[in-house]
PDB file of C-alpha atoms in Angstrom:
ATOM      1  CA  MET A   1      13.162  25.887 -11.951  1.00  0.00           C
ATOM      2  CA  SER A   2      14.736  23.900  -9.185  1.00  0.00           C
ATOM      3  CA  PHE A   3      14.220  20.335  -8.362  1.00  0.00           C
ATOM      4  CA  GLY A   4      15.691  18.130  -5.653  1.00  0.00           C
ATOM      5  CA  ALA A   5      16.200  14.392  -5.723  1.00  0.00           C
ATOM      6  CA  PHE A   6      18.241  11.702  -4.013  1.00  0.00           C
ATOM      7  CA  GLY A   7      18.702   7.968  -4.456  1.00  0.00           C
ATOM      8  CA  GLY A   8      20.339   4.952  -2.980  1.00  0.00           C
ATOM      9  CA  ARG A   9      20.118   1.156  -2.534  1.00  0.00           C
ATOM     10  CA  ALA A  10      16.618  -0.286  -3.096  1.00  0.00           C
ATOM     11  CA  ASP A  11      16.342  -1.608   0.454  1.00  0.00           C
ATOM     12  CA  LEU A  12      16.944   1.940   1.838  1.00  0.00           C
ATOM     13  CA  MET A  13      14.798   3.743  -0.710  1.00  0.00           C
ATOM     14  CA  GLU A  14      11.852   1.428   0.088  1.00  0.00           C
ATOM     15  CA  ARG A  15      11.802   2.978   3.546  1.00  0.00           C
ATOM     16  CA  PHE A  16      10.677   6.271   1.953  1.00  0.00           C
ATOM     17  CA  ASP A  17       7.579   4.705   0.264  1.00  0.00           C
ATOM     18  CA  PRO A  18       4.672   6.777   1.728  1.00  0.00           C
ATOM     19  CA  ARG A  19       2.377   3.766   1.404  1.00  0.00           C
ATOM     20  CA  ARG A  20       4.299   2.008   4.184  1.00  0.00           C
ATOM     21  CA  PRO A  21       3.023   2.578   7.664  1.00  0.00           C
ATOM     22  CA  ASP A  22       6.618   2.844   8.950  1.00  0.00           C
ATOM     23  CA  ALA A  23       7.880   5.101   6.093  1.00  0.00           C
ATOM     24  CA  PHE A  24      10.526   7.682   6.710  1.00  0.00           C
ATOM     25  CA  GLN A  25       9.150  11.147   6.277  1.00  0.00           C
ATOM     26  CA  HIS A  26      11.020  13.253   3.809  1.00  0.00           C
ATOM     27  CA  ALA A  27      10.071  16.874   3.315  1.00  0.00           C
ATOM     28  CA  GLY A  28      12.058  19.228   1.044  1.00  0.00           C
ATOM     29  CA  THR A  29      11.864  22.661  -0.479  1.00  0.00           C
ATOM     30  CA  PHE A  30      12.393  21.398  -4.008  1.00  0.00           C
ATOM     31  CA  ASN A  31      10.539  18.057  -3.772  1.00  0.00           C
ATOM     32  CA  ASN A  32       7.792  17.263  -6.167  1.00  0.00           C
ATOM     33  CA  ASN A  33       8.162  20.357  -8.371  1.00  0.00           C
ATOM     34  CA  VAL A  34       5.642  19.114 -11.004  1.00  0.00           C
ATOM     35  CA  LEU A  35       6.373  22.017 -13.385  1.00  0.00           C
ATOM     36  CA  THR A  36      10.115  21.249 -13.411  1.00  0.00           C
ATOM     37  CA  MET A  37       9.558  17.558 -13.846  1.00  0.00           C
ATOM     38  CA  ASN A  38       7.238  18.036 -16.795  1.00  0.00           C
ATOM     39  CA  ALA A  39       9.542  20.612 -18.340  1.00  0.00           C
ATOM     40  CA  GLY A  40      12.397  18.024 -18.024  1.00  0.00           C
ATOM     41  CA  LEU A  41      10.249  15.276 -19.573  1.00  0.00           C
ATOM     42  CA  VAL A  42       9.343  17.455 -22.583  1.00  0.00           C
ATOM     43  CA  GLY A  43      12.974  18.438 -22.873  1.00  0.00           C
ATOM     44  CA  VAL A  44      14.283  14.883 -23.156  1.00  0.00           C
ATOM     45  CA  THR A  45      11.396  13.490 -25.202  1.00  0.00           C
ATOM     46  CA  GLU A  46      10.512  16.290 -27.587  1.00  0.00           C
ATOM     47  CA  ILE A  47      13.362  18.811 -27.686  1.00  0.00           C
ATOM     48  CA  TYR A  48      16.675  17.185 -26.774  1.00  0.00           C
ATOM     49  CA  THR A  49      15.920  13.852 -28.556  1.00  0.00           C
ATOM     50  CA  SER A  50      18.414  11.145 -29.254  1.00  0.00           C
ATOM     51  CA  GLU A  51      18.501  12.324 -32.833  1.00  0.00           C
ATOM     52  CA  ARG A  52      19.247  15.899 -31.855  1.00  0.00           C
ATOM     53  CA  ALA A  53      21.843  14.876 -29.280  1.00  0.00           C
ATOM     54  CA  ARG A  54      23.658  12.895 -31.970  1.00  0.00           C
ATOM     55  CA  ALA A  55      23.456  15.819 -34.389  1.00  0.00           C
ATOM     56  CA  LEU A  56      24.718  18.263 -31.766  1.00  0.00           C
ATOM     57  CA  ASN A  57      27.613  15.977 -30.871  1.00  0.00           C
ATOM     58  CA  ALA A  58      28.571  15.380 -34.495  1.00  0.00           C
ATOM     59  CA  TRP A  59      28.453  19.198 -35.071  1.00  0.00           C
ATOM     60  CA  GLY A  60      30.728  19.633 -32.077  1.00  0.00           C
ATOM     61  CA  ASP A  61      33.177  17.045 -33.299  1.00  0.00           C
ATOM     62  CA  GLY A  62      33.270  18.733 -36.723  1.00  0.00           C
ATOM     63  CA  LEU A  63      33.668  22.179 -35.283  1.00  0.00           C
ATOM     64  CA  ARG A  64      36.423  21.008 -32.974  1.00  0.00           C
ATOM     65  CA  GLU A  65      38.315  19.588 -35.925  1.00  0.00           C
ATOM     66  CA  ARG A  66      37.803  22.758 -37.928  1.00  0.00           C
ATOM     67  CA  LEU A  67      39.287  24.818 -35.076  1.00  0.00           C
ATOM     68  CA  ASN A  68      42.305  22.456 -34.810  1.00  0.00           C
ATOM     69  CA  ALA A  69      42.852  22.812 -38.552  1.00  0.00           C
ATOM     70  CA  VAL A  70      43.033  26.514 -38.100  1.00  0.00           C
ATOM     71  CA  VAL A  71      45.724  26.317 -35.331  1.00  0.00           C
ATOM     72  CA  ARG A  72      47.657  23.642 -37.260  1.00  0.00           C
ATOM     73  CA  ARG A  73      47.678  25.794 -40.428  1.00  0.00           C
ATOM     74  CA  HIS A  74      49.232  28.610 -38.307  1.00  0.00           C
ATOM     75  CA  GLY A  75      51.677  26.279 -36.596  1.00  0.00           C
ATOM     76  CA  LEU A  76      50.501  27.217 -33.140  1.00  0.00           C
ATOM     77  CA  ARG A  77      51.154  25.241 -30.004  1.00  0.00           C
ATOM     78  CA  MET A  78      47.517  25.152 -29.270  1.00  0.00           C
ATOM     79  CA  GLN A  79      44.691  22.588 -29.579  1.00  0.00           C
ATOM     80  CA  PHE A  80      41.103  21.819 -28.945  1.00  0.00           C
ATOM     81  CA  THR A  81      40.141  18.580 -27.197  1.00  0.00           C
ATOM     82  CA  GLY A  82      36.848  17.126 -26.151  1.00  0.00           C
ATOM     83  CA  LEU A  83      34.011  14.936 -27.120  1.00  0.00           C
ATOM     84  CA  GLY A  84      30.842  15.847 -28.873  1.00  0.00           C
ATOM     85  CA  SER A  85      29.335  19.131 -27.763  1.00  0.00           C
ATOM     86  CA  MET A  86      31.918  19.743 -25.087  1.00  0.00           C
ATOM     87  CA  PHE A  87      35.536  20.842 -25.723  1.00  0.00           C
ATOM     88  CA  ALA A  88      38.314  22.814 -24.307  1.00  0.00           C
ATOM     89  CA  VAL A  89      41.225  24.868 -25.636  1.00  0.00           C
ATOM     90  CA  HIS A  90      44.776  24.205 -24.543  1.00  0.00           C
ATOM     91  CA  MET A  91      47.768  26.352 -25.163  1.00  0.00           C
ATOM     92  CA  THR A  92      50.077  23.455 -25.817  1.00  0.00           C
ATOM     93  CA  ASP A  93      50.701  20.942 -28.630  1.00  0.00           C
ATOM     94  CA  ALA A  94      51.701  18.215 -26.290  1.00  0.00           C
ATOM     95  CA  PRO A  95      49.285  15.244 -25.945  1.00  0.00           C
ATOM     96  CA  ILE A  96      46.412  15.833 -23.444  1.00  0.00           C
ATOM     97  CA  ARG A  97      45.931  12.497 -21.559  1.00  0.00           C
ATOM     98  CA  SER A  98      45.224  13.783 -18.123  1.00  0.00           C
ATOM     99  CA  GLU A  99      44.159  16.807 -16.093  1.00  0.00           C
ATOM    100  CA  GLU A 100      47.859  17.422 -15.336  1.00  0.00           C
ATOM    101  CA  ASP A 101      48.581  17.492 -19.063  1.00  0.00           C
ATOM    102  CA  ALA A 102      45.790  20.021 -19.599  1.00  0.00           C
ATOM    103  CA  GLU A 103      47.128  22.334 -16.928  1.00  0.00           C
ATOM    104  CA  ARG A 104      50.640  22.482 -18.405  1.00  0.00           C
ATOM    105  CA  GLY A 105      49.568  24.806 -21.292  1.00  0.00           C
ATOM    106  CA  ASN A 106      50.417  28.514 -21.257  1.00  0.00           C
ATOM    107  CA  ALA A 107      47.803  30.088 -18.926  1.00  0.00           C
ATOM    108  CA  VAL A 108      48.652  33.636 -19.980  1.00  0.00           C
ATOM    109  CA  LEU A 109      47.982  32.834 -23.667  1.00  0.00           C
ATOM    110  CA  ARG A 110      44.718  31.001 -22.695  1.00  0.00           C
ATOM    111  CA  ASP A 111      43.585  34.137 -20.749  1.00  0.00           C
ATOM    112  CA  LEU A 112      44.451  36.321 -23.770  1.00  0.00           C
ATOM    113  CA  PHE A 113      42.448  33.931 -25.947  1.00  0.00           C
ATOM    114  CA  TYR A 114      39.486  34.167 -23.522  1.00  0.00           C
ATOM    115  CA  PHE A 115      39.558  37.989 -23.582  1.00  0.00           C
ATOM    116  CA  ASP A 116      40.000  38.206 -27.307  1.00  0.00           C
ATOM    117  CA  LEU A 117      36.906  36.035 -27.907  1.00  0.00           C
ATOM    118  CA  VAL A 118      34.874  37.834 -25.256  1.00  0.00           C
ATOM    119  CA  ALA A 119      35.652  41.010 -27.117  1.00  0.00           C
ATOM    120  CA  ARG A 120      34.126  39.448 -30.173  1.00  0.00           C
ATOM    121  CA  GLY A 121      30.976  38.428 -28.251  1.00  0.00           C
ATOM    122  CA  ILE A 122      31.955  34.793 -27.667  1.00  0.00           C
ATOM    123  CA  TRP A 123      31.539  33.646 -24.065  1.00  0.00           C
ATOM    124  CA  PHE A 124      32.913  30.467 -22.670  1.00  0.00           C
ATOM    125  CA  ALA A 125      34.482  29.364 -19.387  1.00  0.00           C
ATOM    126  CA  LYS A 126      37.645  31.295 -18.645  1.00  0.00           C
ATOM    127  CA  ARG A 127      39.423  27.970 -17.835  1.00  0.00           C
ATOM    128  CA  GLY A 128      38.979  27.234 -21.613  1.00  0.00           C
ATOM    129  CA  MET A 129      35.817  24.990 -21.656  1.00  0.00           C
ATOM    130  CA  PHE A 130      33.172  25.353 -24.294  1.00  0.00           C
ATOM    131  CA  ALA A 131      29.733  23.703 -24.177  1.00  0.00           C
ATOM    132  CA  LEU A 132      27.579  23.795 -27.293  1.00  0.00           C
ATOM    133  CA  SER A 133      23.779  23.830 -27.181  1.00  0.00           C
ATOM    134  CA  LEU A 134      20.849  23.356 -29.450  1.00  0.00           C
ATOM    135  CA  ALA A 135      20.382  27.108 -29.599  1.00  0.00           C
ATOM    136  CA  LEU A 136      23.609  27.404 -31.593  1.00  0.00           C
ATOM    137  CA  ASP A 137      23.880  26.901 -35.359  1.00  0.00           C
ATOM    138  CA  ASP A 138      26.386  27.022 -38.174  1.00  0.00           C
ATOM    139  CA  LYS A 139      26.519  30.829 -38.129  1.00  0.00           C
ATOM    140  CA  ASP A 140      27.795  30.604 -34.508  1.00  0.00           C
ATOM    141  CA  GLY A 141      30.296  27.949 -35.483  1.00  0.00           C
ATOM    142  CA  ASP A 142      31.513  30.222 -38.249  1.00  0.00           C
ATOM    143  CA  LYS A 143      31.826  33.182 -35.791  1.00  0.00           C
ATOM    144  CA  LEU A 144      33.962  30.995 -33.494  1.00  0.00           C
ATOM    145  CA  ALA A 145      36.137  29.634 -36.269  1.00  0.00           C
ATOM    146  CA  ASP A 146      36.659  33.292 -37.569  1.00  0.00           C
ATOM    147  CA  ALA A 147      37.627  34.369 -34.032  1.00  0.00           C
ATOM    148  CA  VAL A 148      40.092  31.545 -33.757  1.00  0.00           C
ATOM    149  CA  GLU A 149      41.476  32.410 -37.183  1.00  0.00           C
ATOM    150  CA  ASP A 150      41.880  35.995 -36.166  1.00  0.00           C
ATOM    151  CA  PHE A 151      43.564  35.000 -32.815  1.00  0.00           C
ATOM    152  CA  ALA A 152      45.956  32.758 -34.605  1.00  0.00           C
ATOM    153  CA  HIS A 153      46.745  35.399 -37.212  1.00  0.00           C
ATOM    154  CA  THR A 154      47.254  38.316 -34.780  1.00  0.00           C
ATOM    155  CA  ARG A 155      48.718  36.486 -31.807  1.00  0.00           C
ATOM    156  CA  SER A 156      50.979  33.919 -33.497  1.00  0.00           C
ATOM    157  CA  PRO A 157      54.097  35.990 -32.673  1.00  0.00           C
ATOM    158  CA  LEU A 158      53.399  35.326 -29.020  1.00  0.00           C
ATOM    159  CA  PHE A 159      53.864  31.553 -29.539  1.00  0.00           C
ATOM    160  CA  VAL A 160      57.399  31.880 -31.051  1.00  0.00           C
ATOM    161  CA  GLY A 161      59.953  30.322 -28.728  1.00  0.00           C
ATOM    162  CA  LEU A 162      57.517  28.895 -26.245  1.00  0.00           C
ATOM    163  CA  GLY A 163      58.286  25.192 -26.869  1.00  0.00           C
ATOM    164  CA  ALA A 164      55.901  22.343 -26.395  1.00  0.00           C
ATOM    165  CA  GLY A 165      53.719  22.420 -23.268  1.00  0.00           C
TER     166      GLY A 165
END
């Protein structure tokens, strides 16, 4: 469901207070969508609680390290970076400290990785970004780790002679 919102400095936002006789009128297609707001409230108070957020992020950190262990074991110029439940794959072993560093990886190998994983039923952003969710579990993590292992095993000859970056 859609919802629209905007904000600003307190002195400006006060002008939109409908209790004021000189209030600015503000109509909008997505304003005051009570269903969406209640669903959002339930989402952050009963479903995506602080405890579940911490658990999801810890799971993501562990899964990312597990994937990095696979590519290190195979000696690939490949790595997974990120924080918590969000991570990305890079076809380089050079340090990733900026967007420019991230873009220096081998785009052809990243595309191949994308299509190999899609063929296994694992969907993520073609640019290499993964976003974990509460709907995923250890079985899904195992499926991803197995897919990375298979990619590393079958595609490692393509990494030979590429050099860092």
